[in-house]
Short mmCIF file of C-alpha atoms and ligand atoms in Angstrom, two decimals:
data_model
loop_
_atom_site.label_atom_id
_atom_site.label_comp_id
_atom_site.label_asym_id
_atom_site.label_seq_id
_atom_site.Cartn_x
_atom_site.Cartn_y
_atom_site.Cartn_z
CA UNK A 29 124.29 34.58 150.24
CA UNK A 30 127.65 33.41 148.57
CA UNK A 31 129.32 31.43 151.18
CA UNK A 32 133.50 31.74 150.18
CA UNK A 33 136.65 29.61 150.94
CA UNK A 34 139.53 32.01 151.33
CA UNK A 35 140.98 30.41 148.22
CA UNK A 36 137.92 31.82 146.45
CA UNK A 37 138.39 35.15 147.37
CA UNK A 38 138.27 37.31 144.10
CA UNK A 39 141.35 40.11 144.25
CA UNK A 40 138.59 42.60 144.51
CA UNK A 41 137.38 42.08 147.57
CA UNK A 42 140.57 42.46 149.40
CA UNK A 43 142.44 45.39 146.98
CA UNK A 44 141.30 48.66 147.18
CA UNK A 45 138.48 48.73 144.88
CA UNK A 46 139.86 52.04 143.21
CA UNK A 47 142.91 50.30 142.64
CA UNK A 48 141.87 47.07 140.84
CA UNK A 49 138.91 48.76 138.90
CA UNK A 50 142.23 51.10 137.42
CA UNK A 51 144.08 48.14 137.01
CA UNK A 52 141.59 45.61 135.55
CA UNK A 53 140.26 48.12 133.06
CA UNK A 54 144.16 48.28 131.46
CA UNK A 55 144.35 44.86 131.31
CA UNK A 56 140.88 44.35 129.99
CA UNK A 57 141.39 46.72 127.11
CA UNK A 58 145.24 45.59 126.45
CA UNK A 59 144.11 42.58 125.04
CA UNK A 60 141.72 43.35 122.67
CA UNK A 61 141.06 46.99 122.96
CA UNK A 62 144.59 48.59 122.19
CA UNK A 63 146.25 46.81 119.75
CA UNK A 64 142.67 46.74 117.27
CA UNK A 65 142.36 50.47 118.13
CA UNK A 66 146.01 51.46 116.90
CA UNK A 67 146.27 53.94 118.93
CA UNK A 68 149.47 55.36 121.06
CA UNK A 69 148.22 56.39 124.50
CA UNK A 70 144.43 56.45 124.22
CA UNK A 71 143.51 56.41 127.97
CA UNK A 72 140.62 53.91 129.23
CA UNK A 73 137.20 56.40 129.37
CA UNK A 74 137.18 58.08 132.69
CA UNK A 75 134.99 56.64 134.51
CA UNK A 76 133.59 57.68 138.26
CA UNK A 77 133.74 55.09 140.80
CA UNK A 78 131.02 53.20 142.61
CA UNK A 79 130.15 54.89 145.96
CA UNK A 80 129.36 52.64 147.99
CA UNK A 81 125.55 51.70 148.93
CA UNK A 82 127.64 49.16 150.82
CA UNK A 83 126.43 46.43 147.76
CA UNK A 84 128.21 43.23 147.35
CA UNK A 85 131.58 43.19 144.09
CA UNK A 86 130.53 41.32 141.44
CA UNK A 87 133.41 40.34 139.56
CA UNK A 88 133.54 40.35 136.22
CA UNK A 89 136.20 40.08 132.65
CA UNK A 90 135.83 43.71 130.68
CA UNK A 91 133.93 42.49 127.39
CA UNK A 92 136.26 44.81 124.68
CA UNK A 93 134.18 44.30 122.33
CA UNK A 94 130.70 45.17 123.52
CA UNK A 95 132.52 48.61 125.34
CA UNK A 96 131.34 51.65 123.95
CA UNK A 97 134.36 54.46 124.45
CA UNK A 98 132.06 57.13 125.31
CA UNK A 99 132.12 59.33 128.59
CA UNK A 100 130.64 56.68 131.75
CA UNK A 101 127.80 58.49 133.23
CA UNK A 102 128.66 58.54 137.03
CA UNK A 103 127.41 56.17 139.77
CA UNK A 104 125.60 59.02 141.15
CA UNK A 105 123.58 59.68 138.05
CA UNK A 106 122.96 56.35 136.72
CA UNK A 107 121.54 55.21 140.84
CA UNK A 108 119.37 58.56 141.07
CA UNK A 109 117.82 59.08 137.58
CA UNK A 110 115.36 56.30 136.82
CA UNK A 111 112.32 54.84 136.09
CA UNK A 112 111.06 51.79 137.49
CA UNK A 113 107.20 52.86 137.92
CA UNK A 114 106.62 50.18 140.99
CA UNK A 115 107.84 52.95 142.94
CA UNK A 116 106.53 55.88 141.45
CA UNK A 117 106.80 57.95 138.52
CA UNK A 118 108.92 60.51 140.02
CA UNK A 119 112.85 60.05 138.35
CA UNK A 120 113.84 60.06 142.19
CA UNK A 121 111.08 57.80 143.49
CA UNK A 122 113.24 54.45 143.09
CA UNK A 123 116.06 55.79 144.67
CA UNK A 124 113.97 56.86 147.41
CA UNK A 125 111.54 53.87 147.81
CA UNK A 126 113.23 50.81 146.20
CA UNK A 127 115.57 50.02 149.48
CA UNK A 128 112.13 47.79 150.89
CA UNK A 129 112.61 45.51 147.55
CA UNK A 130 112.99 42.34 148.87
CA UNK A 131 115.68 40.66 146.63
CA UNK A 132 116.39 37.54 148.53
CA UNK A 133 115.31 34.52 148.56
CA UNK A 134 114.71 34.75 144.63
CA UNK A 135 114.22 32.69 141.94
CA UNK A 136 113.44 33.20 137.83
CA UNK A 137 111.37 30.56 136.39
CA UNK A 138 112.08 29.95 132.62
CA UNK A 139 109.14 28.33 131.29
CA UNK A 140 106.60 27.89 128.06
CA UNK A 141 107.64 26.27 124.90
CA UNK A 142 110.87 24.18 126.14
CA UNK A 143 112.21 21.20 126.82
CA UNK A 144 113.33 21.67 130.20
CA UNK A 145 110.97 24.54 132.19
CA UNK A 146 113.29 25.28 135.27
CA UNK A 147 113.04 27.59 138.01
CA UNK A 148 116.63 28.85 138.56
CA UNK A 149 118.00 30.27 142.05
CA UNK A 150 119.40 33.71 141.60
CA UNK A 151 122.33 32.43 143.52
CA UNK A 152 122.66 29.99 140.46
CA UNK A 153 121.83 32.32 137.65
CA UNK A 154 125.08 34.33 138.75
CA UNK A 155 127.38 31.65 138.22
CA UNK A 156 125.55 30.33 135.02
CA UNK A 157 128.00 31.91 132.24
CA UNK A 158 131.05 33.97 133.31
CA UNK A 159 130.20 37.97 134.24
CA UNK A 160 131.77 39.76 131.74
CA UNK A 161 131.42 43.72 132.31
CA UNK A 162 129.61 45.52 129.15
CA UNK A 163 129.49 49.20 128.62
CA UNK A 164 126.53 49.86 126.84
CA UNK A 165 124.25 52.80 125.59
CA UNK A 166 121.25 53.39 127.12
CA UNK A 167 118.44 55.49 125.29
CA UNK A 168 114.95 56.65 126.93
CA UNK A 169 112.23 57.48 124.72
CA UNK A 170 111.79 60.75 126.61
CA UNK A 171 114.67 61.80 125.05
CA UNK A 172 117.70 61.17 127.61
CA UNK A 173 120.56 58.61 127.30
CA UNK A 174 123.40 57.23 129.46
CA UNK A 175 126.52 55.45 129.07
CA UNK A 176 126.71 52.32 131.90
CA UNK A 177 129.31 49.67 132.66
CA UNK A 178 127.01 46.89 132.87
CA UNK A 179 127.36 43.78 134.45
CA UNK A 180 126.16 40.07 133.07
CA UNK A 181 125.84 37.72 130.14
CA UNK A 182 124.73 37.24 126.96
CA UNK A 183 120.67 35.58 127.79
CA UNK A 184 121.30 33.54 124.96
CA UNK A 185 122.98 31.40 127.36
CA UNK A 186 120.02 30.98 129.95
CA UNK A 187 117.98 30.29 126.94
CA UNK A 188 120.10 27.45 125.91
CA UNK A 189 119.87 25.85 129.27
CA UNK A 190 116.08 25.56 128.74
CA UNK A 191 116.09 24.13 124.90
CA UNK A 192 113.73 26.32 123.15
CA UNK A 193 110.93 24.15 120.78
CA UNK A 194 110.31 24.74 117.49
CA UNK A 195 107.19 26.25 119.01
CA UNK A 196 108.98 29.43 120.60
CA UNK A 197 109.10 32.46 118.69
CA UNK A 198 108.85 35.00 121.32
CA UNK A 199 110.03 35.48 124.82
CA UNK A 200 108.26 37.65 127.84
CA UNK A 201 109.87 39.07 130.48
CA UNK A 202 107.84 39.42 133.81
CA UNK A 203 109.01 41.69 136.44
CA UNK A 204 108.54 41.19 139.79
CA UNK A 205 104.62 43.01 141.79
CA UNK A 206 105.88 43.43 145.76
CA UNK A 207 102.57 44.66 146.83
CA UNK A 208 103.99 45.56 150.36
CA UNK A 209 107.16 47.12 148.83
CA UNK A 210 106.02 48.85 145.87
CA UNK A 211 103.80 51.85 146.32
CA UNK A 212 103.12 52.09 142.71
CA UNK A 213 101.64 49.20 141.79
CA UNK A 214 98.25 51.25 143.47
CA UNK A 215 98.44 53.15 140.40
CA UNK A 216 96.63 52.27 137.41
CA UNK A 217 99.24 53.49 134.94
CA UNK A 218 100.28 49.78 133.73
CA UNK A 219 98.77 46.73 134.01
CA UNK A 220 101.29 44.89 136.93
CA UNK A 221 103.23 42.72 136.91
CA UNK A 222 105.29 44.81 134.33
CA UNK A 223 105.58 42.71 131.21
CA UNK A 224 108.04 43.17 128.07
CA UNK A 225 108.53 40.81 124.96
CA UNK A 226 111.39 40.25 122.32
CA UNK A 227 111.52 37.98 119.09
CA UNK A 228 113.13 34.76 119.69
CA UNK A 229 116.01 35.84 117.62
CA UNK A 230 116.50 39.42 119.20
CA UNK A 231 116.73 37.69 122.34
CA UNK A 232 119.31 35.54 121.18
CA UNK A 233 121.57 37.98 119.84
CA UNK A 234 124.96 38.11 122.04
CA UNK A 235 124.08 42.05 122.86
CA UNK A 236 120.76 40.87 124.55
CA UNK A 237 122.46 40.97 128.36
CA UNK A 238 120.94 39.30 131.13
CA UNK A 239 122.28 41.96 134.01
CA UNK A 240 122.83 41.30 137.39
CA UNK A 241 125.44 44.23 137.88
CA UNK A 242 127.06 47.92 137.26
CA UNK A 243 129.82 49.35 137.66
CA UNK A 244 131.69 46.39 139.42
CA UNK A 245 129.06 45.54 142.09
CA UNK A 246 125.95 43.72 142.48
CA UNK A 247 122.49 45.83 141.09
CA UNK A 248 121.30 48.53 143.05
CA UNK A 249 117.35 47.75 143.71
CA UNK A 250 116.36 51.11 141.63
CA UNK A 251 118.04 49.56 138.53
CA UNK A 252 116.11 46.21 138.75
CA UNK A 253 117.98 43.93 141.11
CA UNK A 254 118.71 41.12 141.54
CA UNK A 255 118.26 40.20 137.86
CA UNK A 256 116.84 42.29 134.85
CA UNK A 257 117.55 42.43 131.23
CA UNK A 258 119.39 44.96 129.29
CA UNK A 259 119.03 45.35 125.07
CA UNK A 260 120.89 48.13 124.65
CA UNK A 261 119.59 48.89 120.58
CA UNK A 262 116.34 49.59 121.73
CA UNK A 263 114.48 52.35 123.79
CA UNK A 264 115.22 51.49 127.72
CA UNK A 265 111.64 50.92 128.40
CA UNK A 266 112.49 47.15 126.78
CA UNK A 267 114.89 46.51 129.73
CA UNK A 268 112.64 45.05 132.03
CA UNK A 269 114.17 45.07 136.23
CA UNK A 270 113.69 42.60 138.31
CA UNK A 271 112.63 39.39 136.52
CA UNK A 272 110.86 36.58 138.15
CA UNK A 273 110.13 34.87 134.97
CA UNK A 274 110.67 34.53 131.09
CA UNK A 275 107.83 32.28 129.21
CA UNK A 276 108.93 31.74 125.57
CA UNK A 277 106.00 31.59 123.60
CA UNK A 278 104.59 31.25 119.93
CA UNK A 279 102.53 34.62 119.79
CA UNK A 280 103.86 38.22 119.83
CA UNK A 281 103.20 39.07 123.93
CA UNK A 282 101.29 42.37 124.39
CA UNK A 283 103.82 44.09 126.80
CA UNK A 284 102.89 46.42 129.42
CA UNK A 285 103.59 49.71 127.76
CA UNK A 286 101.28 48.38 124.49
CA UNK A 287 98.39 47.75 126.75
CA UNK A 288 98.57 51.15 128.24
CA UNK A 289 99.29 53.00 124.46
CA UNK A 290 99.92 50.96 121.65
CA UNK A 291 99.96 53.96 119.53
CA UNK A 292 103.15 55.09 121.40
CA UNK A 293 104.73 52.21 122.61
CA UNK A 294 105.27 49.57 119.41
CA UNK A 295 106.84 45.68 119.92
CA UNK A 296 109.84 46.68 118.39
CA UNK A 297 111.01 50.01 120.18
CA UNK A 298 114.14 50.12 118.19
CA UNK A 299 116.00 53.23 118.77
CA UNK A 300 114.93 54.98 115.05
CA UNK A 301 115.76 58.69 115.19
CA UNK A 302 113.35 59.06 112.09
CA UNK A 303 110.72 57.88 113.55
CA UNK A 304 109.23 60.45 116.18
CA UNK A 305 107.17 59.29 119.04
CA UNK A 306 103.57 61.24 119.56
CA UNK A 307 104.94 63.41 122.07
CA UNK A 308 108.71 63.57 121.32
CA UNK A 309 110.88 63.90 118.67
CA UNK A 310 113.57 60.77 118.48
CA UNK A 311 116.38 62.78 116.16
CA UNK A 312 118.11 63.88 119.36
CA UNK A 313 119.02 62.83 123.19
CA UNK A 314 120.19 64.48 125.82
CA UNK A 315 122.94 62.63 127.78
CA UNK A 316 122.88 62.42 131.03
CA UNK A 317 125.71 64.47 132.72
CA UNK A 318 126.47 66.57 129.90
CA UNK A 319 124.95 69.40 131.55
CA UNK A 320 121.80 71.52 130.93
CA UNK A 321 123.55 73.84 128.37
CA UNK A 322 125.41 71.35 126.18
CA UNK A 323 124.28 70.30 123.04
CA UNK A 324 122.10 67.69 122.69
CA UNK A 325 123.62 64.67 120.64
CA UNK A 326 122.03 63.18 117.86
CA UNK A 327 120.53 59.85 118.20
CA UNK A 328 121.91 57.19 116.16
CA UNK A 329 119.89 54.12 114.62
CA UNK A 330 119.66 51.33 116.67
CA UNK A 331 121.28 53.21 119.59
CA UNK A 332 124.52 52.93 117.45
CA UNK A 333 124.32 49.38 117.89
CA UNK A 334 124.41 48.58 113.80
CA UNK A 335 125.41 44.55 114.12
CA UNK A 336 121.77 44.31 114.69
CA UNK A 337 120.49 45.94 111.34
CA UNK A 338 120.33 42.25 110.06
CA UNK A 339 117.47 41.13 112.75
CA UNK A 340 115.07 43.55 110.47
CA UNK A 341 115.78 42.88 106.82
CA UNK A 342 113.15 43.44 104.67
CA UNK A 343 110.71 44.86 107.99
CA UNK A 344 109.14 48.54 107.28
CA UNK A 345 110.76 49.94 110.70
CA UNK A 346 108.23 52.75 110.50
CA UNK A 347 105.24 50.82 110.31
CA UNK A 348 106.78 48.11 113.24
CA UNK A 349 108.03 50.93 115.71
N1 MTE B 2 109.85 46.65 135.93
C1 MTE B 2 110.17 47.78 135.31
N2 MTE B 2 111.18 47.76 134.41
C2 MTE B 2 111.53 48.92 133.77
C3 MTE B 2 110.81 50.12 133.99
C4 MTE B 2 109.75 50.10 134.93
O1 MTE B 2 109.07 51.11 135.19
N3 MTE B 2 109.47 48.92 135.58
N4 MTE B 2 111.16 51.27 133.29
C5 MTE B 2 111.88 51.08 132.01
C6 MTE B 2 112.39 52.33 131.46
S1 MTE B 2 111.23 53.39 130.78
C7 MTE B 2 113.73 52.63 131.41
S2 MTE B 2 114.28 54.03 130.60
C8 MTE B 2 114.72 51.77 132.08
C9 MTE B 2 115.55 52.57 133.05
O2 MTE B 2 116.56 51.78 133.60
P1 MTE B 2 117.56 52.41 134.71
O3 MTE B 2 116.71 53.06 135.75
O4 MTE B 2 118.37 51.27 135.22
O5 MTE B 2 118.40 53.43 133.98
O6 MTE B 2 114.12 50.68 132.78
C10 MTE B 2 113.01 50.06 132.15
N5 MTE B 2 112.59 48.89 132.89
MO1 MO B 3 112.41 54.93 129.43
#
């Protein structure tokens, strides 16, 4: 727990949390996002408020640059529609069952081909790099996608701290197996712990967010607290919750999804509208909130996210999906 002088007291713990989300998201976008945009009057996206859960602020700077201007998907939505299989495969099951994750103590070990292996208190991690809040994209493979106001850093810098050997090329991400807490992991559908992997250089890239927040407080457990990783060009299955460790590594890691169906879950996972997967088309998503009747949207290559395009030079993004 973060023990605070009264000195240390961030403004929003003691304003009215409506009140300085309004205000900080005007100053946040004054600097950077108004002036660049050109634009007389464009409001800040609307943007539904936390409710609650009683979780801990986590302050943060708005990130201009990495803010998509689209619609936020409310708090409601984004802490009742998920998938984190530890707790079942229902989209309400986390919600439901993910209160008994036990997210203190906790600690990430960062280990494999460094310099300096370190196991890193969660307490630590969050003061590692300033928060900066991120509103990012988020597409599912089945098809659905949602717009969330993020909270974290780039990993690049956690990665840093560790000095990487020539050695590393990849990186796995481990999630955390609760047996007492999570009913799930009695099901054979993955291999547990819940494993993903990225290329060295994808998890470099500033967009690669180590996450510890949304929407201006701590994680709820369904999204993957107390830590989890969010890479917001490629399908949401990527974003591993709940990390207890990432081993850099010289061969390509078999994640968990690979094991269980190579043939329709590939390394890469980059959002690719033109390339289908077995049992659903890619071209188009359905975003969450937008109602049963609205059109779908079409999806856009790498989630929209097109700074990364330069990661795959040269690579046949059909034949590495
Ligand atoms: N440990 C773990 N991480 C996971 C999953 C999971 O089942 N277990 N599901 C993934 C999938 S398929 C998606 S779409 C996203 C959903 O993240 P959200 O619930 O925060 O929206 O988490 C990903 N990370
Ligand atoms: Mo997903």
């Amino acid at each position: 727990m973060l023990i605070r002088k009264p000195s240390d007291i961030p403004p929003s713990e003691i304003t009215p949390e409506p009140v300085w989300r309004a205000r900080r998201a005007w100053l946040g976008r004054a600097g950077a996002g108004l002036a660049a945009l050109g634009a007389a009057g464009l409001a800040p996206p609307a943007r539904a408020e936390g409710e609650g859960d009683g979780l801990p602020a986590l302050p943060s700077a708005a990130n201009a640059q990495y803010t998509v201007m689209d619609k936020q998907t409310s708090y409601g939505d984004i802490t009742s529609y998920n998938n984190y299989y530890e707790f079942g495969l229902d989209k309400g099951d986390p919600a439901k069952y993910a209160k008994a994750l036990r997210v203190r103590p906790w600690t990430l070990r960062v280990e494999g081909e460094v310099g300096k292996p370190r196991t890193f208190d969660i307490d630590e991690l969050l003061k590692l790099a300033p928060q900066e809040e991120r509103v990012y994209r988020l597409r599912c493979v089945e098809g659905w996608s949602m717009v969330i106001p993020w909270i974290g850093y780039s990993l690049s810098a956690l990665l840093k701290q560790v000095e990487p050997t020539g050695n590393a090329k990849f990186v796995q991400f481990v999630s955390v197996a609760q047996r007492d807490t999570m009913p799930g992991l009695r099901s054979g559908v993955l291999n547990w712990p819940y494993t993903e992997g990225l290329r060295l250089d994808e998890a470099m890239h500033p967009l690669a967010l180590l996450t510890f927040g949304l929407y201006g407080k701590v994680l709820p457990n369904q999204n993957g607290a107390p830590v989890r990783v969010i890479v917001p060009w490629k399908y949401g299955f990527k974003s591993a919750k709940s990390l207890v460790a990432i081993r850099l590594v010289e061969k390509m890691p078999v994640s968990s999804w690979m094991d269980a169906a190579s043939n329709e879950y590939g390394f890469y996972a980059n959002v690719n509208p033109n390339v289908p997967h077995p049992r659903w088309s890619q071209a188009t998503e359905r975003r969450i909130g937008d109602g049963l009747f609205s059109p779908k949207r079409k999806t856009l290559m790498f989630n929209g996210y097109d700074q990364v395009a330069s990661l795959y030079q040269g690579m046949d993004l059909r034949a590495n999906y």
